[in-house]
Coordinates of C-alpha atoms and ligand atoms in Angstrom, one line a residue:
M1 CA 58.5 106.4 121.7
K2 CA 61.9 105.0 120.5
K3 CA 62.6 105.9 116.9
F4 CA 64.2 103.6 114.5
R5 CA 67.7 104.7 113.6
V6 CA 67.4 103.3 110.1
N7 CA 64.9 103.3 107.2
P8 CA 63.3 99.8 107.6
N9 CA 63.2 99.5 103.8
K10 CA 66.9 100.2 103.4
R11 CA 68.6 97.6 105.4
L12 CA 71.8 96.1 104.1
E13 CA 70.0 93.0 102.8
D14 CA 68.0 95.3 100.5
Q15 CA 71.4 96.3 99.1
G16 CA 72.5 92.8 98.5
I17 CA 74.8 92.5 101.6
T18 CA 73.8 89.4 103.5
G19 CA 75.3 87.1 106.0
A20 CA 77.0 89.5 108.4
S21 CA 77.1 88.3 112.0
A22 CA 75.6 91.6 113.1
V23 CA 74.8 95.0 111.5
Y24 CA 74.9 98.1 113.6
Y25 CA 72.9 100.9 112.1
N26 CA 73.8 104.5 112.9
L27 CA 75.2 104.0 116.3
L28 CA 75.9 107.2 118.2
E29 CA 79.4 108.2 119.2
P30 CA 79.5 106.5 122.6
A31 CA 78.3 103.2 121.2
L32 CA 80.9 103.4 118.4
V33 CA 83.7 104.0 120.8
E34 CA 82.5 101.2 123.0
A35 CA 82.3 98.8 120.0
A36 CA 85.8 99.8 118.7
V37 CA 87.3 99.2 122.1
K38 CA 85.5 95.9 122.6
R39 CA 86.7 94.7 119.2
G40 CA 90.3 95.6 120.1
E41 CA 90.6 98.3 117.3
G42 CA 92.4 100.7 119.6
Q43 CA 92.0 102.3 123.0
I44 CA 90.6 105.2 124.8
G45 CA 93.1 108.0 125.5
L46 CA 93.1 111.0 127.8
G47 CA 89.9 113.0 127.7
G48 CA 88.1 110.1 126.0
A49 CA 89.6 110.3 122.5
F50 CA 89.8 107.1 120.5
L51 CA 93.4 106.2 119.6
A52 CA 93.7 104.2 116.4
S53 CA 96.7 103.1 114.4
T54 CA 96.3 102.0 110.8
G55 CA 99.3 99.7 110.2
T56 CA 101.0 99.9 106.8
H57 CA 98.7 102.5 105.2
T58 CA 99.1 105.8 107.0
G59 CA 98.2 108.1 104.0
R60 CA 96.1 107.9 100.9
S61 CA 96.9 105.5 98.1
P62 CA 96.2 107.5 95.0
K63 CA 97.8 105.0 92.7
D64 CA 95.3 102.4 93.8
K65 CA 92.2 104.4 93.0
F66 CA 90.1 103.4 90.0
V67 CA 87.0 104.5 88.2
V68 CA 84.8 101.9 86.4
R69 CA 84.8 102.6 82.7
S70 CA 81.5 102.2 81.0
D71 CA 79.4 104.0 78.3
T72 CA 77.7 106.2 80.8
V73 CA 80.9 107.8 82.0
E74 CA 83.1 107.3 79.0
N75 CA 82.9 110.9 77.9
T76 CA 82.8 112.7 81.3
I77 CA 85.7 111.1 83.2
W78 CA 89.2 112.5 82.8
W79 CA 90.8 109.1 82.0
E80 CA 94.4 110.5 81.9
N81 CA 94.0 111.2 85.7
N82 CA 91.6 108.4 86.8
A83 CA 92.8 104.8 86.2
P84 CA 90.0 102.7 84.6
M85 CA 88.7 99.4 85.9
T86 CA 86.4 97.2 83.8
P87 CA 82.8 96.6 85.0
D88 CA 83.5 92.9 85.2
A89 CA 86.6 93.3 87.4
F90 CA 84.6 95.6 89.7
D91 CA 81.7 93.0 89.9
R92 CA 84.2 90.3 90.8
L93 CA 85.7 92.6 93.5
Y94 CA 82.2 93.3 94.8
E95 CA 81.2 89.7 94.9
D96 CA 84.5 88.7 96.6
M97 CA 84.1 91.5 99.2
L98 CA 80.5 90.4 99.9
A99 CA 81.7 86.9 100.5
H100 CA 84.5 88.1 102.7
V101 CA 82.2 90.1 105.0
K102 CA 79.9 87.1 105.7
G103 CA 80.2 86.2 109.4
R104 CA 81.7 89.6 110.3
E105 CA 80.2 92.6 112.1
L106 CA 79.4 95.6 110.0
F107 CA 78.8 99.2 111.0
V108 CA 76.5 101.4 108.9
Q109 CA 76.4 105.2 109.0
D110 CA 73.8 107.0 106.9
L111 CA 75.0 110.5 106.4
Y112 CA 74.8 113.6 104.2
G113 CA 77.5 115.0 102.1
G114 CA 76.6 118.7 101.7
A115 CA 75.2 121.3 104.1
D116 CA 72.8 122.7 101.5
P117 CA 69.8 120.4 101.5
A118 CA 69.2 121.3 97.8
H119 CA 72.6 119.9 96.8
R120 CA 73.5 117.3 99.3
L121 CA 74.3 113.6 98.6
D122 CA 72.8 110.9 100.8
V123 CA 75.6 108.3 101.4
R124 CA 75.6 105.1 103.3
V125 CA 79.1 104.2 104.6
V126 CA 79.4 100.5 105.5
T127 CA 82.6 99.8 107.5
E128 CA 84.3 96.7 108.9
L129 CA 85.9 98.9 111.6
A130 CA 83.8 100.5 114.2
W131 CA 86.2 103.4 114.5
H132 CA 85.8 104.1 110.7
G133 CA 82.1 104.5 111.4
L134 CA 83.0 106.9 114.2
F135 CA 85.4 108.8 111.9
I136 CA 82.9 109.2 109.0
R137 CA 80.2 110.2 111.5
H138 CA 82.4 113.1 112.6
M139 CA 83.4 114.0 109.1
L140 CA 80.1 114.0 107.3
R141 CA 76.8 115.6 108.2
R142 CA 74.5 113.7 110.6
P143 CA 70.8 113.4 109.9
D144 CA 68.5 113.5 112.9
A145 CA 66.6 110.4 114.0
S146 CA 63.4 111.3 112.1
E147 CA 65.4 111.9 108.9
L148 CA 67.1 108.5 109.3
E149 CA 63.7 106.7 109.1
S150 CA 63.2 107.8 105.5
F151 CA 66.9 108.0 104.5
A152 CA 67.5 106.6 101.0
P153 CA 71.2 106.2 100.2
E154 CA 72.1 107.3 96.8
F155 CA 75.7 106.1 97.0
T156 CA 77.1 103.4 99.2
I157 CA 80.7 103.0 100.3
I158 CA 81.9 99.6 101.6
N159 CA 85.2 99.8 103.4
C160 CA 86.9 96.5 104.3
P161 CA 90.5 96.9 105.4
S162 CA 91.0 93.1 106.0
F163 CA 90.1 92.3 102.4
K164 CA 93.1 91.9 100.1
A165 CA 92.4 92.5 96.4
D166 CA 94.0 90.4 93.7
P167 CA 95.3 92.4 90.8
A168 CA 94.9 89.6 88.3
R169 CA 91.3 89.0 89.3
H170 CA 90.2 92.5 90.2
G171 CA 92.0 94.6 87.6
C172 CA 93.8 96.7 90.2
R173 CA 97.4 97.4 90.9
S174 CA 98.0 95.9 94.3
E175 CA 96.1 94.4 97.2
T176 CA 94.9 97.8 98.0
V177 CA 92.0 99.3 96.0
I178 CA 89.6 102.2 96.0
A179 CA 87.1 101.6 93.2
L180 CA 84.4 104.0 92.2
N181 CA 81.4 102.8 90.1
F182 CA 79.0 105.5 89.0
D183 CA 76.6 103.0 87.4
R184 CA 76.3 100.9 90.5
K185 CA 76.6 103.9 92.8
L186 CA 79.1 102.1 94.8
I187 CA 82.6 102.6 96.1
L188 CA 84.7 99.7 97.3
I189 CA 87.7 100.2 99.6
A190 CA 90.0 97.4 100.6
N191 CA 93.3 96.7 102.3
T192 CA 93.8 100.2 103.8
A193 CA 92.7 101.4 107.2
Y194 CA 93.8 105.1 106.5
A195 CA 90.5 106.8 107.5
G196 CA 91.1 109.7 105.1
E197 CA 90.1 107.4 102.1
N198 CA 86.5 107.5 103.4
K199 CA 86.1 111.2 103.3
K200 CA 88.1 111.8 100.1
S201 CA 85.9 109.2 98.4
V202 CA 82.8 111.2 99.2
F203 CA 84.6 114.3 97.9
T204 CA 85.4 112.6 94.7
L205 CA 81.7 111.7 94.2
L206 CA 80.6 115.3 94.8
N207 CA 83.3 116.5 92.4
Y208 CA 81.7 114.4 89.8
L209 CA 78.0 115.1 90.5
L210 CA 77.9 118.8 91.3
P211 CA 79.3 120.4 88.1
A212 CA 76.3 118.9 86.3
K213 CA 74.1 121.1 88.5
G214 CA 76.2 124.3 87.9
I215 CA 77.9 124.0 91.3
M216 CA 81.6 124.5 91.7
P217 CA 83.1 121.8 94.1
M218 CA 86.3 123.0 95.7
H219 CA 89.2 121.5 97.6
C220 CA 89.3 124.4 100.0
S221 CA 88.7 125.4 103.5
A222 CA 86.3 128.4 104.3
N223 CA 85.5 130.9 106.9
H224 CA 83.6 134.2 107.2
A225 CA 83.8 137.4 109.1
L226 CA 82.4 137.6 112.6
D227 CA 78.8 138.6 112.5
N228 CA 78.7 138.6 108.7
P229 CA 78.3 135.2 106.8
E230 CA 78.2 137.2 103.6
D231 CA 81.9 138.1 104.0
A232 CA 83.2 134.7 103.2
A233 CA 86.6 133.5 102.1
V234 CA 87.8 130.2 100.6
F235 CA 91.3 128.8 100.8
F236 CA 92.1 126.4 98.0
G237 CA 95.1 124.1 98.5
L238 CA 96.5 120.6 98.1
S239 CA 97.2 118.6 101.3
G240 CA 99.7 120.3 103.6
T241 CA 99.3 123.8 102.2
G242 CA 97.5 125.2 105.3
K243 CA 93.7 124.9 104.6
T244 CA 92.9 123.5 108.0
T245 CA 95.4 125.7 110.0
L246 CA 94.6 129.0 108.3
S247 CA 90.8 128.6 108.2
A248 CA 90.9 128.1 112.0
D249 CA 91.3 131.9 112.6
P250 CA 90.0 133.0 116.0
S251 CA 88.9 136.3 114.5
R252 CA 86.7 134.6 112.0
I253 CA 83.9 132.0 111.9
L254 CA 85.0 128.6 110.6
I255 CA 82.8 127.1 107.9
G256 CA 84.9 124.1 107.1
D257 CA 88.5 122.9 106.6
D258 CA 88.6 120.9 103.4
E259 CA 85.7 120.6 100.9
H260 CA 83.0 123.1 99.8
G261 CA 80.6 123.8 97.1
W262 CA 79.8 127.2 95.5
S263 CA 76.2 127.7 94.3
D264 CA 74.6 131.0 93.2
K265 CA 73.4 131.3 96.8
G266 CA 76.8 131.0 98.3
I267 CA 79.2 128.4 99.7
F268 CA 78.4 125.3 101.7
N269 CA 80.5 122.8 103.5
F270 CA 80.3 119.2 102.2
E271 CA 81.3 118.0 105.6
G272 CA 80.4 118.3 109.3
G273 CA 83.8 117.8 110.8
C274 CA 87.5 118.5 110.4
Y275 CA 90.6 116.3 110.0
A276 CA 93.6 118.1 111.3
K277 CA 97.2 117.2 111.2
T278 CA 98.7 116.9 114.7
I279 CA 102.4 116.6 113.9
N280 CA 104.1 119.3 116.0
L281 CA 100.7 120.8 116.9
D282 CA 101.4 123.6 119.3
A283 CA 98.9 123.9 122.2
E284 CA 99.5 127.6 122.5
A285 CA 99.4 128.5 118.8
E286 CA 96.4 126.2 118.0
P287 CA 94.6 125.8 121.4
E288 CA 91.2 124.7 119.8
I289 CA 92.6 122.0 117.6
Y290 CA 94.9 120.9 120.4
A291 CA 91.9 120.5 122.7
T292 CA 90.1 118.2 120.3
T293 CA 92.9 115.6 120.8
H294 CA 91.7 115.2 124.4
R295 CA 88.0 115.3 123.7
F296 CA 85.5 112.4 124.1
A297 CA 85.2 110.3 120.9
S298 CA 87.7 112.4 118.8
V299 CA 89.5 110.0 116.5
V300 CA 93.3 110.3 117.0
E301 CA 95.1 108.5 114.2
N302 CA 98.6 107.1 114.2
M303 CA 99.9 109.2 117.0
V304 CA 102.5 107.7 119.3
F305 CA 101.6 107.8 123.0
D306 CA 103.2 106.7 126.3
P307 CA 101.5 103.4 127.2
D308 CA 101.7 104.2 130.9
T309 CA 100.6 107.8 131.0
L310 CA 98.7 107.9 127.7
E311 CA 100.4 111.2 127.0
L312 CA 100.4 111.9 123.3
D313 CA 103.7 112.7 121.6
F314 CA 103.0 115.4 119.1
T315 CA 106.6 115.4 117.8
D316 CA 106.8 111.6 117.1
D317 CA 106.5 110.8 113.4
S318 CA 107.7 107.3 113.7
L319 CA 104.4 105.8 112.5
T320 CA 103.9 108.7 110.0
A321 CA 104.3 112.5 109.6
N322 CA 100.6 112.3 108.7
T323 CA 99.3 112.0 112.3
R324 CA 95.7 113.2 112.6
V325 CA 92.7 114.1 114.7
A326 CA 89.1 113.9 113.4
Y327 CA 86.3 115.8 115.3
P328 CA 82.9 117.3 114.6
L329 CA 82.8 121.0 113.7
D330 CA 81.0 121.9 117.0
A331 CA 84.2 120.9 118.9
I332 CA 85.5 124.3 117.7
S333 CA 84.0 127.3 119.5
N334 CA 84.0 129.7 116.6
A335 CA 82.6 127.2 114.0
S336 CA 79.5 128.2 112.0
D337 CA 76.4 126.3 113.1
T338 CA 75.0 126.3 109.5
S339 CA 78.2 125.5 107.6
L340 CA 77.0 128.1 105.0
G341 CA 78.5 131.4 103.8
G342 CA 77.8 134.0 101.2
V343 CA 79.5 133.9 97.8
P344 CA 83.3 134.3 98.6
R345 CA 84.6 137.9 98.6
N346 CA 88.1 136.5 98.7
I347 CA 89.6 133.5 97.0
I348 CA 93.0 132.4 98.4
M349 CA 95.0 129.9 96.5
L350 CA 97.5 128.3 98.9
T351 CA 100.7 126.9 97.5
C352 CA 103.6 125.3 99.4
D353 CA 106.5 126.3 97.2
A354 CA 109.5 124.1 98.2
F355 CA 111.7 126.1 95.8
G356 CA 111.3 129.2 97.9
V357 CA 110.6 131.3 94.8
L358 CA 107.0 132.5 95.1
P359 CA 106.2 135.5 97.3
P360 CA 104.2 135.0 100.5
I361 CA 101.2 136.8 98.9
A362 CA 100.4 138.1 95.4
R363 CA 97.2 139.7 94.0
L364 CA 95.8 137.8 91.0
T365 CA 93.7 139.1 88.2
P366 CA 90.8 136.8 87.3
A367 CA 92.8 135.5 84.4
Q368 CA 95.9 134.9 86.5
A369 CA 93.6 133.2 89.1
M370 CA 92.5 130.8 86.3
Y371 CA 96.1 130.2 85.3
H372 CA 97.1 129.3 88.8
F373 CA 94.0 127.3 89.5
L374 CA 94.6 125.1 86.4
S375 CA 98.3 124.9 87.2
G376 CA 97.8 123.9 90.8
F377 CA 101.5 124.3 91.6
T378 CA 102.6 123.2 95.1
S379 CA 104.6 120.5 96.9
K380 CA 103.3 117.3 98.2
V381 CA 104.3 117.1 101.9
A382 CA 105.5 114.1 103.8
G383 CA 102.9 111.6 104.8
T384 CA 99.5 112.3 103.2
E385 CA 100.3 110.1 100.3
Q386 CA 101.9 106.7 100.6
G387 CA 105.6 107.0 99.7
V388 CA 106.1 110.8 100.0
T389 CA 108.7 111.5 102.6
E390 CA 109.9 115.0 101.8
P391 CA 108.4 118.0 99.9
Q392 CA 107.9 117.0 96.3
P393 CA 107.1 119.8 93.8
T394 CA 104.1 119.0 91.8
F395 CA 101.4 120.5 89.6
S396 CA 98.1 119.3 91.0
T397 CA 95.4 120.9 88.9
C398 CA 92.5 122.5 90.7
F399 CA 94.7 122.1 93.8
G400 CA 93.4 118.6 94.2
A401 CA 94.0 116.4 91.1
P402 CA 93.7 113.1 93.0
F403 CA 90.0 113.9 93.7
M404 CA 88.9 115.3 90.3
P405 CA 87.0 112.8 88.1
R406 CA 86.2 115.4 85.4
R407 CA 88.6 117.3 83.2
P408 CA 90.3 120.3 84.8
E409 CA 88.7 122.8 82.4
V410 CA 85.2 121.8 83.6
Y411 CA 86.2 123.1 87.1
G412 CA 88.2 125.9 85.6
K413 CA 85.3 127.2 83.5
L414 CA 82.8 127.0 86.5
L415 CA 85.2 128.9 88.7
Q416 CA 85.9 131.5 86.0
Q417 CA 82.1 132.1 85.5
K418 CA 81.5 132.4 89.2
I419 CA 84.4 134.9 89.7
A420 CA 83.2 136.9 86.7
K421 CA 79.6 136.9 88.0
F422 CA 80.3 137.7 91.7
G423 CA 83.6 139.6 91.5
A424 CA 85.8 137.9 94.1
E425 CA 89.3 139.2 94.9
C426 CA 91.9 136.5 94.2
W427 CA 95.2 135.9 96.0
L428 CA 98.1 133.5 95.7
V429 CA 99.7 132.7 99.1
N430 CA 102.9 130.8 99.5
T431 CA 103.0 128.9 102.8
G432 CA 106.1 127.0 101.7
W433 CA 109.8 128.0 101.8
T434 CA 111.5 131.4 102.2
G435 CA 115.2 132.4 102.3
G436 CA 116.1 129.5 100.0
A437 CA 114.6 126.2 98.8
Y438 CA 113.7 123.3 101.0
G439 CA 117.0 122.2 102.6
S440 CA 118.5 125.6 102.9
G441 CA 115.7 128.1 103.6
S442 CA 112.9 127.7 106.1
R443 CA 109.1 127.3 106.2
M444 CA 107.2 130.6 106.0
P445 CA 106.4 131.8 109.5
I446 CA 102.7 131.1 110.2
K447 CA 102.5 134.5 111.9
A448 CA 103.5 136.2 108.7
T449 CA 101.0 134.2 106.6
R450 CA 98.2 135.0 109.1
A451 CA 99.1 138.7 109.1
L452 CA 99.0 138.8 105.3
L453 CA 95.7 136.9 105.2
S454 CA 94.1 139.3 107.7
A455 CA 95.1 142.3 105.6
A456 CA 93.7 140.6 102.5
L457 CA 90.4 139.6 104.2
D458 CA 89.8 142.9 106.0
G459 CA 90.3 144.8 102.8
S460 CA 93.3 146.8 104.0
L461 CA 95.7 145.1 101.6
K462 CA 93.8 146.5 98.6
T463 CA 95.2 150.0 99.3
A464 CA 98.9 148.9 99.8
E465 CA 101.6 149.7 97.4
F466 CA 102.3 146.9 94.9
R467 CA 105.2 145.9 92.7
R468 CA 105.0 143.8 89.6
D469 CA 106.7 140.4 90.0
P470 CA 109.1 140.1 87.0
N471 CA 108.8 136.3 86.8
F472 CA 105.1 135.7 87.2
G473 CA 103.6 139.1 86.3
F474 CA 101.3 139.3 89.4
D475 CA 101.3 142.1 91.9
V476 CA 103.1 141.8 95.3
P477 CA 102.6 144.2 98.2
V478 CA 105.7 146.1 99.2
S479 CA 104.9 146.6 102.8
V480 CA 102.2 145.1 105.1
P481 CA 101.9 145.9 108.9
G482 CA 103.1 143.0 111.0
V483 CA 105.4 141.5 108.3
A484 CA 109.1 142.3 107.7
D485 CA 109.3 144.0 104.3
V486 CA 112.2 141.7 103.2
L487 CA 109.9 138.7 103.5
L488 CA 107.6 140.2 100.8
D489 CA 110.5 140.1 98.3
P490 CA 111.7 136.5 98.2
R491 CA 114.8 137.4 96.1
R492 CA 116.0 139.5 99.0
T493 CA 115.5 136.6 101.4
W494 CA 118.0 134.4 99.6
E495 CA 121.7 134.7 100.6
D496 CA 122.6 134.7 96.9
P497 CA 120.0 136.6 94.8
K498 CA 121.6 135.2 91.5
A499 CA 120.8 131.7 92.7
Y500 CA 117.2 132.9 93.3
D501 CA 117.0 134.1 89.7
V502 CA 118.2 130.8 88.4
Q503 CA 115.7 128.9 90.5
A504 CA 112.9 131.3 89.5
A505 CA 113.7 130.9 85.8
K506 CA 113.5 127.1 86.3
L507 CA 110.2 127.4 88.0
V508 CA 108.8 129.7 85.2
A509 CA 109.9 127.1 82.7
M510 CA 108.2 124.3 84.7
F511 CA 104.9 126.3 84.8
A512 CA 105.1 126.9 81.0
E513 CA 105.8 123.3 80.2
N514 CA 103.0 122.1 82.4
F515 CA 100.5 124.7 81.2
A516 CA 100.8 123.7 77.6
Q517 CA 98.2 121.0 78.1
Y518 CA 95.5 123.6 79.0
V519 CA 96.2 126.0 76.2
P520 CA 93.6 124.5 73.9
F521 CA 90.9 125.0 76.5
I522 CA 91.4 128.6 77.6
D523 CA 90.3 131.9 76.3
D524 CA 92.6 134.8 75.2
E525 CA 92.6 136.6 78.5
V526 CA 94.0 133.5 80.3
R527 CA 96.4 132.9 77.5
Q528 CA 97.7 136.4 78.0
A529 CA 98.1 135.8 81.7
A530 CA 100.1 132.6 81.0
I531 CA 103.7 133.1 81.7
G532 CA 106.9 131.8 79.9
Ligands
ADP601 N1 103.1 129.6 106.9 C1 102.3 128.5 107.1 N2 101.0 128.5 106.8 C2 100.3 127.4 107.0 N3 100.7 126.2 107.6 C3 102.0 126.2 107.9 C4 102.9 127.3 107.7 N4 104.1 126.9 108.1 C5 104.0 125.7 108.6 N5 102.8 125.2 108.5 C6 102.4 123.8 108.9 O1 102.0 123.2 107.7 C7 100.9 122.3 108.0 C8 99.7 122.7 107.1 O2 98.8 121.6 107.3 P1 97.2 121.8 107.2 O3 96.8 123.1 107.7 O4 96.7 120.5 107.8 O5 97.0 121.8 105.6 P2 95.8 121.2 104.7 O6 94.6 121.3 105.6 O7 95.8 122.0 103.5 O8 96.2 119.8 104.4 C9 100.6 122.4 109.4 O9 101.3 121.4 110.1 C10 101.2 123.8 109.8 O10 101.6 123.8 111.1
PEP602 C1 92.8 114.1 104.3 C2 93.5 114.7 103.4 O1 93.4 116.0 103.2 P1 94.2 117.3 103.8 O2 95.6 116.8 104.0 O3 94.1 118.3 102.7 O4 93.7 117.7 105.1 C3 94.3 113.9 102.5 O5 94.8 114.4 101.5 O6 94.4 112.6 102.7
MN603 MN1 93.2 119.7 106.1

C-alpha cells in the first residue's frame, strides 16, 4: 500500500500558508531534481549532479539576520550579537511573504535536526526553489515514510528568494532578510538563494534550544577511530578553517562536517549531509569529496562549467570563491551510519591565523581551552560571507559567533563542565599562515596539519617533547614525525624573526583587548590562563 509522505493533519494550510498553485511534500531526490530542471532553476551536470547558481548572494548575509525581540526571549538572547526585530515588523514580513507565495509552487521537506532521537528538532522547510528542497534534504536527517505520517514540525522555515523585503516596512536592513521568531517558531528567509542560509538557520535554532537541556551545541566537525566510536574527536572552527577537509580523514570514520551536539551519552551530528567547498578541490588529495561533484542529485553551487562539455572548473572563482557541493553523508565511504560517537577524547580548535603567528599545533590546558574557545580567534576567508574577499582577522566567539543566539559564556560554561567531567585533551591547530603573514607567507601545508592531527588523535603526541610558547603560554611540540621541525616554531619560519616578534606582540594585545569583555564571567583558573 502506498504510504502518505506527509502527516495529513500538518498540511501547509494548517500552518496558515494558502493559495499556492501546488505544494509538493517530501519529494524524493529524483523528483526534486526533475522539478528543479523543469522549473529552469539549473541543469544536470556530469554524473547527474544538479548545477545551481545563486546570483548576487553567493555567501551568507550575517548583517541581514534578525531575532524577534519579545518578553519570552528578552533575557536569553545575546542582543549585542543578534540584531533585534519587532514582533510587528516580523508579522508584516510574514503576511507579505504569504501573499507573495500565492499562485506559486512550494516544496516542503519535513526533516530532523539531530541524530539523537532524544534531542532532535523536527523542522519543516518550505522552499520556493525545488533545488533548495533537494539541498536541505541532503543536509538534514531524513525521516522514513512511516515517520512522515505522524511528523509534527516544531519549527518551520519559509525560504523565498524572489521576495524582496522592505526595510521601512519590515524593520530590516536591506531587501535580504533572515528573521528568527522563537515565539512563532518560524524562520523567514528572503532575497537570497545561497543555500547555506537554510542549514545555518537550523543550526542557530539548535544553538538556542539545546543549552536549556544541558547539551553543548558545537560549530565543529567530528570523526572517530576505525572500529571504535568511543574514540571520538571534534574539530571546532569558523568557516574556512578546515572542519570539512580535516574531518574527512580516510583513517577515521566521519561523523559529520559542521554541527554537533554533546550530551552525557556522547556526540551526535545535527545533520545528515555535508557541504564542502570545491574551490581548488584536488581529485587526488580529496578523492571522496571530488567524487560527490559527479554524483546523482548532489547539489553543486556556483561552480563555473563548460557549457559544451559540462566539465566543472574547480579553479574558477569568478562567481565566488565559496563554490560548494552538498551531498548526503552516505556518499562518503567511511562515514558513520549512526552519526553518533562517544564523548570526545580530543577537542581540536581550528584557527586560520592570517598573521602567521600561531604554531601549527599547541596543547591547551582546560583553562586555556576555555580562553581560546571564548576568544574564537581566526580569519574570515574569502566568500563565505558577503563582502569578504581576502582573509580578515576576527574574534568569532565559540568559533561561530554568527550562529550563537545566547551569550558566549553559556556555551563556554557548558563546554568547561563537559571537559572537566569527561577529561578531553584539547589542542589549538593553526591551519592559516606560516613563514609570514598573509601576503608574504604561505598557507600551512595540509599534509603537515594532517600529520599533526594524526599524532594528537592516536595519542603519540602526548609523549613528545614540548616547549612553552613565550607569547601565549601554551605548550608546543618540538618535533613530530612527518613534519619539518622548523614548521613547529613559527618564529623560525619567518625570514625576519624580529618582525615575527612585533607581529606576535600585536596579536597578544589584540587577544587581551578582545578578552576583556569575558573577564567578568570567567573563573580564576581561566583568568590565570588569559594572556597579556
Ligand atoms: N592546512 C590546512 N588545513 C585545512 N585546510 C586547508 C589547509 N590549507 C589549505 N586549506 C584549505 O582551506 C579550506 C578549508 O575549508 P573547509 O575544510 O571547507 O573549512 P570549514 O569546513 O571549516 O569551512 C579548504 O579549501 C582547504 O583545501
Ligand atoms: C556553510 C557554511 O559553513 P562552513 O563554511 O563552515 O562549511 C557557512 O558558513 O556558510
Ligand atoms: Mn565546512
